[in-house]
């Protein structure tokens, strides 16, 4: 069992967004190793079909398993919403996504039972957040809004730019009038716009970052399964390894700007081979 306890956690996303989830895992369970895969060649996932996203997810899981991971985190709202349930039973290791933890915390946070969700087109149209919120709170009203331009704006680094603020004001205008008291940042890029979204929505609206809750659920899951690392990850030369399907340099710049660690090991792989 010792070897399994020391095995890394596989974390994946369509690109850099899932690094906000990896960042929470690093903060909440710093003794765990991580193998991160960013599908930078095939981003964005937010406009892809369910069938395509299930195929991508299966390939990435096959790749992560070659790295000996003991559990997998789907650090992408879009893949969590439409592909996770399709692959869960095919796996012999635990897998969690970000939608279920985000839905749970939003259902617990709301006082007036009116919850907003912003995310990609695929995430919002999937209805998965609505379904999972209503499992906890059947009478909840959930108002969704797709904000597709947020992903390229964040990747451009324009998180404090007036152009992004103008876009955000347009996207959020209906939600501002909808009397929600809780808003889920239902895309992994959006926590990087947290301050801007918070300023626009006002302090009466609680912002939910599913990444935080996902890291806590992951910790509980590893303990429950008896596979939590009880040592330190410092014995390993590279506790955090990063793989991408395209353009490692751009990924490195972004990762270095948001992660609390040095991003030294980034390798490009051909994901279509898996
Ligand atoms: N990371 C994806 C998510 O959380 C958004 C980016 C994309 O469209 O690929 O939904």
PDB file of C-alpha atoms and ligand atoms in Angstrom:
ATOM      1  CA  UNK A   1       0.000   0.000   0.000  1.00  0.00           C
ATOM      2  CA  UNK A   2       2.947   2.321   0.672  1.00  0.00           C
ATOM      3  CA  UNK A   3       3.708   2.642  -3.023  1.00  0.00           C
ATOM      4  CA  UNK A   4       0.129   3.491  -3.851  1.00  0.00           C
ATOM      5  CA  UNK A   5       0.061   6.122  -1.109  1.00  0.00           C
ATOM      6  CA  UNK A   6       3.083   7.781  -2.688  1.00  0.00           C
ATOM      7  CA  UNK A   7       1.636   7.635  -6.191  1.00  0.00           C
ATOM      8  CA  UNK A   8       0.647  10.972  -7.773  1.00  0.00           C
ATOM      9  CA  UNK A   9      -2.804  12.355  -8.440  1.00  0.00           C
ATOM     10  CA  UNK A  10      -3.706  12.859 -12.090  1.00  0.00           C
ATOM     11  CA  UNK A  11      -5.290  16.231 -12.807  1.00  0.00           C
ATOM     12  CA  UNK A  12      -6.430  17.324 -16.259  1.00  0.00           C
ATOM     13  CA  UNK A  13      -8.085  20.150 -18.111  1.00  0.00           C
ATOM     14  CA  UNK A  14      -8.430  21.429 -21.663  1.00  0.00           C
ATOM     15  CA  UNK A  15      -5.444  23.698 -21.044  1.00  0.00           C
ATOM     16  CA  UNK A  16      -4.273  26.081 -18.364  1.00  0.00           C
ATOM     17  CA  UNK A  17      -7.602  26.624 -16.554  1.00  0.00           C
ATOM     18  CA  UNK A  18      -7.330  23.481 -14.459  1.00  0.00           C
ATOM     19  CA  UNK A  19      -4.187  24.930 -12.908  1.00  0.00           C
ATOM     20  CA  UNK A  20      -6.537  26.842 -10.589  1.00  0.00           C
ATOM     21  CA  UNK A  21      -7.697  23.428  -9.344  1.00  0.00           C
ATOM     22  CA  UNK A  22      -4.124  22.099  -9.123  1.00  0.00           C
ATOM     23  CA  UNK A  23      -3.278  25.241  -7.124  1.00  0.00           C
ATOM     24  CA  UNK A  24      -6.002  24.435  -4.557  1.00  0.00           C
ATOM     25  CA  UNK A  25      -4.801  20.818  -4.305  1.00  0.00           C
ATOM     26  CA  UNK A  26      -1.245  22.079  -3.711  1.00  0.00           C
ATOM     27  CA  UNK A  27      -2.543  24.378  -0.962  1.00  0.00           C
ATOM     28  CA  UNK A  28      -4.908  21.925   0.754  1.00  0.00           C
ATOM     29  CA  UNK A  29      -2.883  18.705   0.445  1.00  0.00           C
ATOM     30  CA  UNK A  30       0.724  19.789  -0.129  1.00  0.00           C
ATOM     31  CA  UNK A  31       2.086  16.314   0.631  1.00  0.00           C
ATOM     32  CA  UNK A  32       0.483  14.884  -2.528  1.00  0.00           C
ATOM     33  CA  UNK A  33       2.280  14.646  -5.869  1.00  0.00           C
ATOM     34  CA  UNK A  34       0.498  15.786  -9.031  1.00  0.00           C
ATOM     35  CA  UNK A  35       0.727  14.817 -12.684  1.00  0.00           C
ATOM     36  CA  UNK A  36      -1.079  17.547 -14.616  1.00  0.00           C
ATOM     37  CA  UNK A  37      -2.171  17.247 -18.215  1.00  0.00           C
ATOM     38  CA  UNK A  38      -3.340  20.312 -20.171  1.00  0.00           C
ATOM     39  CA  UNK A  39      -4.881  19.495 -23.551  1.00  0.00           C
ATOM     40  CA  UNK A  40      -3.515  22.673 -25.111  1.00  0.00           C
ATOM     41  CA  UNK A  41      -3.717  21.273 -28.664  1.00  0.00           C
ATOM     42  CA  UNK A  42      -7.481  20.686 -28.459  1.00  0.00           C
ATOM     43  CA  UNK A  43      -8.649  23.587 -26.265  1.00  0.00           C
ATOM     44  CA  UNK A  44     -11.369  24.894 -26.044  1.00  0.00           C
ATOM     45  CA  UNK A  45     -13.565  22.101 -24.724  1.00  0.00           C
ATOM     46  CA  UNK A  46     -16.409  24.520 -24.073  1.00  0.00           C
ATOM     47  CA  UNK A  47     -17.734  24.361 -27.640  1.00  0.00           C
ATOM     48  CA  UNK A  48     -17.145  20.627 -28.297  1.00  0.00           C
ATOM     49  CA  UNK A  49     -19.774  17.879 -28.442  1.00  0.00           C
ATOM     50  CA  UNK A  50     -20.331  15.338 -25.693  1.00  0.00           C
ATOM     51  CA  UNK A  51     -19.049  12.445 -27.844  1.00  0.00           C
ATOM     52  CA  UNK A  52     -15.815  14.267 -28.577  1.00  0.00           C
ATOM     53  CA  UNK A  53     -15.286  15.180 -24.931  1.00  0.00           C
ATOM     54  CA  UNK A  54     -15.855  11.590 -23.817  1.00  0.00           C
ATOM     55  CA  UNK A  55     -13.273  10.410 -26.369  1.00  0.00           C
ATOM     56  CA  UNK A  56     -10.746  13.036 -25.187  1.00  0.00           C
ATOM     57  CA  UNK A  57     -11.392  12.145 -21.559  1.00  0.00           C
ATOM     58  CA  UNK A  58     -10.788   8.424 -22.205  1.00  0.00           C
ATOM     59  CA  UNK A  59      -7.503   9.192 -23.990  1.00  0.00           C
ATOM     60  CA  UNK A  60      -6.295  11.428 -21.170  1.00  0.00           C
ATOM     61  CA  UNK A  61      -7.203   8.857 -18.529  1.00  0.00           C
ATOM     62  CA  UNK A  62      -5.217   6.236 -20.471  1.00  0.00           C
ATOM     63  CA  UNK A  63      -2.244   8.611 -20.552  1.00  0.00           C
ATOM     64  CA  UNK A  64      -2.481   9.480 -16.847  1.00  0.00           C
ATOM     65  CA  UNK A  65      -2.627   5.792 -15.974  1.00  0.00           C
ATOM     66  CA  UNK A  66       0.714   5.269 -17.722  1.00  0.00           C
ATOM     67  CA  UNK A  67       2.119   7.705 -15.130  1.00  0.00           C
ATOM     68  CA  UNK A  68       0.880   5.480 -12.297  1.00  0.00           C
ATOM     69  CA  UNK A  69      -1.700   7.864 -10.813  1.00  0.00           C
ATOM     70  CA  UNK A  70      -3.753   6.654  -7.831  1.00  0.00           C
ATOM     71  CA  UNK A  71      -6.761   8.941  -8.438  1.00  0.00           C
ATOM     72  CA  UNK A  72      -7.924  11.378 -11.112  1.00  0.00           C
ATOM     73  CA  UNK A  73      -9.385  14.867 -10.844  1.00  0.00           C
ATOM     74  CA  UNK A  74     -11.266  16.160 -13.884  1.00  0.00           C
ATOM     75  CA  UNK A  75     -10.217  19.782 -13.370  1.00  0.00           C
ATOM     76  CA  UNK A  76     -12.508  21.055 -16.102  1.00  0.00           C
ATOM     77  CA  UNK A  77     -16.148  21.938 -15.586  1.00  0.00           C
ATOM     78  CA  UNK A  78     -17.037  21.097 -19.168  1.00  0.00           C
ATOM     79  CA  UNK A  79     -15.560  17.573 -19.115  1.00  0.00           C
ATOM     80  CA  UNK A  80     -16.914  17.022 -15.588  1.00  0.00           C
ATOM     81  CA  UNK A  81     -20.394  18.017 -16.760  1.00  0.00           C
ATOM     82  CA  UNK A  82     -20.617  15.857 -19.876  1.00  0.00           C
ATOM     83  CA  UNK A  83     -17.957  13.097 -19.782  1.00  0.00           C
ATOM     84  CA  UNK A  84     -17.296  12.087 -16.187  1.00  0.00           C
ATOM     85  CA  UNK A  85     -20.334   9.878 -15.652  1.00  0.00           C
ATOM     86  CA  UNK A  86     -19.688   8.061 -18.945  1.00  0.00           C
ATOM     87  CA  UNK A  87     -16.178   6.980 -17.930  1.00  0.00           C
ATOM     88  CA  UNK A  88     -16.505   6.521 -14.173  1.00  0.00           C
ATOM     89  CA  UNK A  89     -17.404   2.809 -14.298  1.00  0.00           C
ATOM     90  CA  UNK A  90     -14.554   2.014 -16.688  1.00  0.00           C
ATOM     91  CA  UNK A  91     -11.961   2.909 -14.069  1.00  0.00           C
ATOM     92  CA  UNK A  92     -10.366   0.936 -11.269  1.00  0.00           C
ATOM     93  CA  UNK A  93      -9.165   4.070  -9.456  1.00  0.00           C
ATOM     94  CA  UNK A  94     -11.273   6.894  -7.959  1.00  0.00           C
ATOM     95  CA  UNK A  95     -12.183   9.845 -10.168  1.00  0.00           C
ATOM     96  CA  UNK A  96     -13.832  13.124  -9.179  1.00  0.00           C
ATOM     97  CA  UNK A  97     -14.849  16.203 -11.092  1.00  0.00           C
ATOM     98  CA  UNK A  98     -15.421  19.822 -10.118  1.00  0.00           C
ATOM     99  CA  UNK A  99     -19.161  20.128 -10.808  1.00  0.00           C
ATOM    100  CA  UNK A 100     -20.493  17.965  -7.977  1.00  0.00           C
ATOM    101  CA  UNK A 101     -18.394  19.698  -5.259  1.00  0.00           C
ATOM    102  CA  UNK A 102     -19.281  23.136  -6.695  1.00  0.00           C
ATOM    103  CA  UNK A 103     -22.999  22.319  -6.775  1.00  0.00           C
ATOM    104  CA  UNK A 104     -22.935  21.072  -3.189  1.00  0.00           C
ATOM    105  CA  UNK A 105     -21.223  24.127  -1.770  1.00  0.00           C
ATOM    106  CA  UNK A 106     -23.539  26.483  -3.679  1.00  0.00           C
ATOM    107  CA  UNK A 107     -26.624  24.654  -2.363  1.00  0.00           C
ATOM    108  CA  UNK A 108     -25.224  25.069   1.151  1.00  0.00           C
ATOM    109  CA  UNK A 109     -24.280  28.718   0.684  1.00  0.00           C
ATOM    110  CA  UNK A 110     -27.530  30.130  -0.708  1.00  0.00           C
ATOM    111  CA  UNK A 111     -30.026  31.703   1.669  1.00  0.00           C
ATOM    112  CA  UNK A 112     -32.754  32.693  -0.815  1.00  0.00           C
ATOM    113  CA  UNK A 113     -32.376  29.504  -2.950  1.00  0.00           C
ATOM    114  CA  UNK A 114     -31.516  31.493  -6.049  1.00  0.00           C
ATOM    115  CA  UNK A 115     -28.179  30.463  -7.554  1.00  0.00           C
ATOM    116  CA  UNK A 116     -26.395  31.699 -10.684  1.00  0.00           C
ATOM    117  CA  UNK A 117     -23.933  29.626 -12.688  1.00  0.00           C
ATOM    118  CA  UNK A 118     -21.509  30.981 -15.258  1.00  0.00           C
ATOM    119  CA  UNK A 119     -19.472  28.657 -17.475  1.00  0.00           C
ATOM    120  CA  UNK A 120     -18.883  27.515 -21.031  1.00  0.00           C
ATOM    121  CA  UNK A 121     -21.768  26.904 -23.456  1.00  0.00           C
ATOM    122  CA  UNK A 122     -21.431  23.139 -23.020  1.00  0.00           C
ATOM    123  CA  UNK A 123     -21.404  23.315 -19.223  1.00  0.00           C
ATOM    124  CA  UNK A 124     -24.404  25.638 -19.000  1.00  0.00           C
ATOM    125  CA  UNK A 125     -26.386  23.753 -21.677  1.00  0.00           C
ATOM    126  CA  UNK A 126     -25.659  20.362 -20.069  1.00  0.00           C
ATOM    127  CA  UNK A 127     -27.907  21.242 -17.130  1.00  0.00           C
ATOM    128  CA  UNK A 128     -25.553  19.243 -14.881  1.00  0.00           C
ATOM    129  CA  UNK A 129     -25.125  22.026 -12.316  1.00  0.00           C
ATOM    130  CA  UNK A 130     -28.912  22.421 -12.086  1.00  0.00           C
ATOM    131  CA  UNK A 131     -29.389  18.660 -11.618  1.00  0.00           C
ATOM    132  CA  UNK A 132     -26.734  18.360  -8.918  1.00  0.00           C
ATOM    133  CA  UNK A 133     -27.775  21.532  -7.062  1.00  0.00           C
ATOM    134  CA  UNK A 134     -31.361  20.284  -6.973  1.00  0.00           C
ATOM    135  CA  UNK A 135     -30.196  16.932  -5.533  1.00  0.00           C
ATOM    136  CA  UNK A 136     -29.172  18.941  -2.468  1.00  0.00           C
ATOM    137  CA  UNK A 137     -31.835  21.620  -2.653  1.00  0.00           C
ATOM    138  CA  UNK A 138     -34.828  20.547  -4.786  1.00  0.00           C
ATOM    139  CA  UNK A 139     -36.525  23.947  -4.656  1.00  0.00           C
ATOM    140  CA  UNK A 140     -33.431  25.860  -5.850  1.00  0.00           C
ATOM    141  CA  UNK A 141     -33.810  28.182  -8.845  1.00  0.00           C
ATOM    142  CA  UNK A 142     -30.694  28.063 -10.986  1.00  0.00           C
ATOM    143  CA  UNK A 143     -29.958  30.724 -13.597  1.00  0.00           C
ATOM    144  CA  UNK A 144     -27.189  29.901 -16.071  1.00  0.00           C
ATOM    145  CA  UNK A 145     -25.194  32.197 -18.340  1.00  0.00           C
ATOM    146  CA  UNK A 146     -22.491  31.102 -20.778  1.00  0.00           C
ATOM    147  CA  UNK A 147     -19.525  33.499 -20.895  1.00  0.00           C
ATOM    148  CA  UNK A 148     -17.379  32.107 -23.741  1.00  0.00           C
ATOM    149  CA  UNK A 149     -15.155  35.170 -24.155  1.00  0.00           C
ATOM    150  CA  UNK A 150     -13.824  34.895 -20.593  1.00  0.00           C
ATOM    151  CA  UNK A 151     -11.546  31.954 -21.478  1.00  0.00           C
ATOM    152  CA  UNK A 152      -9.494  33.694 -24.218  1.00  0.00           C
ATOM    153  CA  UNK A 153      -9.401  36.953 -22.199  1.00  0.00           C
ATOM    154  CA  UNK A 154      -7.942  35.144 -19.169  1.00  0.00           C
ATOM    155  CA  UNK A 155      -5.463  33.256 -21.352  1.00  0.00           C
ATOM    156  CA  UNK A 156      -4.387  36.582 -22.811  1.00  0.00           C
ATOM    157  CA  UNK A 157      -3.647  37.714 -19.245  1.00  0.00           C
ATOM    158  CA  UNK A 158      -6.302  40.478 -19.391  1.00  0.00           C
ATOM    159  CA  UNK A 159      -7.714  39.739 -15.962  1.00  0.00           C
ATOM    160  CA  UNK A 160      -7.726  43.407 -14.880  1.00  0.00           C
ATOM    161  CA  UNK A 161      -8.276  44.998 -18.274  1.00  0.00           C
ATOM    162  CA  UNK A 162     -11.122  47.469 -19.009  1.00  0.00           C
ATOM    163  CA  UNK A 163     -12.018  45.435 -22.117  1.00  0.00           C
ATOM    164  CA  UNK A 164     -12.613  42.369 -19.947  1.00  0.00           C
ATOM    165  CA  UNK A 165     -14.608  44.446 -17.486  1.00  0.00           C
ATOM    166  CA  UNK A 166     -16.864  45.692 -20.298  1.00  0.00           C
ATOM    167  CA  UNK A 167     -17.401  42.093 -21.489  1.00  0.00           C
ATOM    168  CA  UNK A 168     -18.103  40.961 -17.922  1.00  0.00           C
ATOM    169  CA  UNK A 169     -20.671  43.736 -17.384  1.00  0.00           C
ATOM    170  CA  UNK A 170     -22.560  42.622 -20.496  1.00  0.00           C
ATOM    171  CA  UNK A 171     -22.485  38.944 -19.590  1.00  0.00           C
ATOM    172  CA  UNK A 172     -23.520  39.556 -15.985  1.00  0.00           C
ATOM    173  CA  UNK A 173     -26.236  42.177 -16.624  1.00  0.00           C
ATOM    174  CA  UNK A 174     -29.136  39.674 -16.488  1.00  0.00           C
ATOM    175  CA  UNK A 175     -27.719  37.903 -13.448  1.00  0.00           C
ATOM    176  CA  UNK A 176     -27.421  41.254 -11.659  1.00  0.00           C
ATOM    177  CA  UNK A 177     -31.180  41.710 -12.036  1.00  0.00           C
ATOM    178  CA  UNK A 178     -32.072  38.123 -11.100  1.00  0.00           C
ATOM    179  CA  UNK A 179     -31.888  38.378  -7.311  1.00  0.00           C
ATOM    180  CA  UNK A 180     -29.383  35.527  -6.954  1.00  0.00           C
ATOM    181  CA  UNK A 181     -27.386  35.475  -3.714  1.00  0.00           C
ATOM    182  CA  UNK A 182     -24.833  32.861  -4.843  1.00  0.00           C
ATOM    183  CA  UNK A 183     -22.845  32.617  -8.086  1.00  0.00           C
ATOM    184  CA  UNK A 184     -20.817  29.570  -9.140  1.00  0.00           C
ATOM    185  CA  UNK A 185     -17.632  30.305 -11.071  1.00  0.00           C
ATOM    186  CA  UNK A 186     -18.351  27.239 -13.205  1.00  0.00           C
ATOM    187  CA  UNK A 187     -15.286  27.312 -15.431  1.00  0.00           C
ATOM    188  CA  UNK A 188     -11.740  26.786 -14.243  1.00  0.00           C
ATOM    189  CA  UNK A 189     -10.542  30.079 -15.750  1.00  0.00           C
ATOM    190  CA  UNK A 190     -13.071  32.209 -13.907  1.00  0.00           C
ATOM    191  CA  UNK A 191     -11.483  32.237 -10.424  1.00  0.00           C
ATOM    192  CA  UNK A 192      -8.845  34.450 -12.074  1.00  0.00           C
ATOM    193  CA  UNK A 193     -11.642  36.995 -12.706  1.00  0.00           C
ATOM    194  CA  UNK A 194     -13.018  36.615  -9.209  1.00  0.00           C
ATOM    195  CA  UNK A 195     -12.387  40.199  -8.105  1.00  0.00           C
ATOM    196  CA  UNK A 196     -13.893  41.702 -11.228  1.00  0.00           C
ATOM    197  CA  UNK A 197     -16.983  39.467 -11.096  1.00  0.00           C
ATOM    198  CA  UNK A 198     -17.316  40.136  -7.349  1.00  0.00           C
ATOM    199  CA  UNK A 199     -17.161  43.913  -7.851  1.00  0.00           C
ATOM    200  CA  UNK A 200     -19.824  43.773 -10.570  1.00  0.00           C
ATOM    201  CA  UNK A 201     -22.186  41.434  -8.686  1.00  0.00           C
ATOM    202  CA  UNK A 202     -21.779  43.197  -5.330  1.00  0.00           C
ATOM    203  CA  UNK A 203     -20.948  41.876  -1.898  1.00  0.00           C
ATOM    204  CA  UNK A 204     -24.435  40.442  -1.290  1.00  0.00           C
ATOM    205  CA  UNK A 205     -23.608  37.695  -3.827  1.00  0.00           C
ATOM    206  CA  UNK A 206     -21.410  34.853  -2.548  1.00  0.00           C
ATOM    207  CA  UNK A 207     -18.974  33.598  -5.186  1.00  0.00           C
ATOM    208  CA  UNK A 208     -18.346  29.852  -5.206  1.00  0.00           C
ATOM    209  CA  UNK A 209     -15.055  28.512  -6.561  1.00  0.00           C
ATOM    210  CA  UNK A 210     -15.588  24.755  -7.111  1.00  0.00           C
ATOM    211  CA  UNK A 211     -11.805  24.214  -7.089  1.00  0.00           C
ATOM    212  CA  UNK A 212     -11.579  24.843  -3.362  1.00  0.00           C
ATOM    213  CA  UNK A 213     -14.316  22.345  -2.489  1.00  0.00           C
ATOM    214  CA  UNK A 214     -12.892  19.814  -4.956  1.00  0.00           C
ATOM    215  CA  UNK A 215      -9.529  19.844  -3.178  1.00  0.00           C
ATOM    216  CA  UNK A 216     -11.262  19.247   0.163  1.00  0.00           C
ATOM    217  CA  UNK A 217     -13.329  16.396  -1.319  1.00  0.00           C
ATOM    218  CA  UNK A 218     -10.207  14.898  -2.839  1.00  0.00           C
ATOM    219  CA  UNK A 219      -8.494  14.939   0.551  1.00  0.00           C
ATOM    220  CA  UNK A 220     -11.478  13.181   2.156  1.00  0.00           C
ATOM    221  CA  UNK A 221     -11.630  10.650  -0.690  1.00  0.00           C
ATOM    222  CA  UNK A 222      -7.933   9.737  -0.401  1.00  0.00           C
ATOM    223  CA  UNK A 223      -8.285   9.252   3.335  1.00  0.00           C
ATOM    224  CA  UNK A 224     -11.440   7.161   2.949  1.00  0.00           C
ATOM    225  CA  UNK A 225      -9.745   4.922   0.379  1.00  0.00           C
ATOM    226  CA  UNK A 226      -6.614   4.594   2.545  1.00  0.00           C
ATOM    227  CA  UNK A 227      -4.392   6.026  -0.206  1.00  0.00           C
ATOM    228  CA  UNK A 228      -3.517   9.468   1.214  1.00  0.00           C
ATOM    229  CA  UNK A 229       0.209  10.171   1.288  1.00  0.00           C
ATOM    230  CA  UNK A 230       1.166  10.364   4.934  1.00  0.00           C
ATOM    231  CA  UNK A 231       4.753  11.355   4.227  1.00  0.00           C
ATOM    232  CA  UNK A 232       6.124  14.396   2.447  1.00  0.00           C
ATOM    233  CA  UNK A 233       6.399  14.866  -1.268  1.00  0.00           C
ATOM    234  CA  UNK A 234       9.832  16.417  -0.907  1.00  0.00           C
ATOM    235  CA  UNK A 235      11.501  12.994  -1.374  1.00  0.00           C
ATOM    236  CA  UNK A 236      10.639  13.261  -5.039  1.00  0.00           C
ATOM    237  CA  UNK A 237      12.715  15.188  -7.487  1.00  0.00           C
ATOM    238  CA  UNK A 238       9.644  16.560  -9.250  1.00  0.00           C
ATOM    239  CA  UNK A 239       6.548  16.378  -7.036  1.00  0.00           C
ATOM    240  CA  UNK A 240       4.628  18.294  -9.717  1.00  0.00           C
ATOM    241  CA  UNK A 241       4.940  17.175 -13.316  1.00  0.00           C
ATOM    242  CA  UNK A 242       3.200  18.876 -16.209  1.00  0.00           C
ATOM    243  CA  UNK A 243       2.306  17.491 -19.623  1.00  0.00           C
ATOM    244  CA  UNK A 244       0.677  19.295 -22.526  1.00  0.00           C
ATOM    245  CA  UNK A 245      -0.439  18.359 -26.019  1.00  0.00           C
ATOM    246  CA  UNK A 246       0.958  21.566 -27.600  1.00  0.00           C
ATOM    247  CA  UNK A 247       3.074  24.683 -26.962  1.00  0.00           C
ATOM    248  CA  UNK A 248       4.841  24.009 -23.665  1.00  0.00           C
ATOM    249  CA  UNK A 249       6.360  27.532 -23.481  1.00  0.00           C
ATOM    250  CA  UNK A 250       3.051  29.405 -23.358  1.00  0.00           C
ATOM    251  CA  UNK A 251       1.780  26.989 -20.761  1.00  0.00           C
ATOM    252  CA  UNK A 252       4.916  27.551 -18.680  1.00  0.00           C
ATOM    253  CA  UNK A 253       4.464  31.325 -18.581  1.00  0.00           C
ATOM    254  CA  UNK A 254       0.864  30.998 -17.469  1.00  0.00           C
ATOM    255  CA  UNK A 255       1.558  28.234 -14.946  1.00  0.00           C
ATOM    256  CA  UNK A 256       4.444  30.162 -13.403  1.00  0.00           C
ATOM    257  CA  UNK A 257       2.187  33.197 -12.944  1.00  0.00           C
ATOM    258  CA  UNK A 258      -0.478  31.380 -10.930  1.00  0.00           C
ATOM    259  CA  UNK A 259       1.138  28.412  -9.175  1.00  0.00           C
ATOM    260  CA  UNK A 260       2.917  28.607  -5.806  1.00  0.00           C
ATOM    261  CA  UNK A 261       5.783  26.394  -7.086  1.00  0.00           C
ATOM    262  CA  UNK A 262       8.506  26.409  -9.708  1.00  0.00           C
ATOM    263  CA  UNK A 263       7.235  24.984 -12.957  1.00  0.00           C
ATOM    264  CA  UNK A 264      10.283  23.188 -14.263  1.00  0.00           C
ATOM    265  CA  UNK A 265       9.091  19.945 -15.794  1.00  0.00           C
ATOM    266  CA  UNK A 266       6.754  20.438 -18.764  1.00  0.00           C
ATOM    267  CA  UNK A 267       6.688  17.853 -21.511  1.00  0.00           C
ATOM    268  CA  UNK A 268       4.742  17.756 -24.733  1.00  0.00           C
ATOM    269  CA  UNK A 269       3.088  14.456 -25.612  1.00  0.00           C
ATOM    270  CA  UNK A 270       1.005  13.221 -28.532  1.00  0.00           C
ATOM    271  CA  UNK A 271      -2.318  12.561 -26.829  1.00  0.00           C
ATOM    272  CA  UNK A 272      -3.821  11.022 -29.986  1.00  0.00           C
ATOM    273  CA  UNK A 273      -1.531   8.006 -29.417  1.00  0.00           C
ATOM    274  CA  UNK A 274      -3.427   7.040 -26.271  1.00  0.00           C
TER     275      UNK A 274
HETATM  276  N1  LIG B   1     -11.500  24.586 -18.498  1.00  0.00           N
HETATM  277  C1  LIG B   1     -12.781  24.601 -19.116  1.00  0.00           C
HETATM  278  C2  LIG B   1     -13.900  24.518 -18.063  1.00  0.00           C
HETATM  279  O1  LIG B   1     -13.686  24.553 -16.869  1.00  0.00           O
HETATM  280  C3  LIG B   1     -13.008  25.830 -19.952  1.00  0.00           C
HETATM  281  C4  LIG B   1     -12.082  26.048 -21.075  1.00  0.00           C
HETATM  282  C5  LIG B   1     -12.469  25.390 -22.377  1.00  0.00           C
HETATM  283  O2  LIG B   1     -13.479  25.764 -22.998  1.00  0.00           O
HETATM  284  O3  LIG B   1     -11.748  24.499 -22.762  1.00  0.00           O
HETATM  285  O4  LIG B   1     -15.032  24.363 -18.429  1.00  0.00           O
END
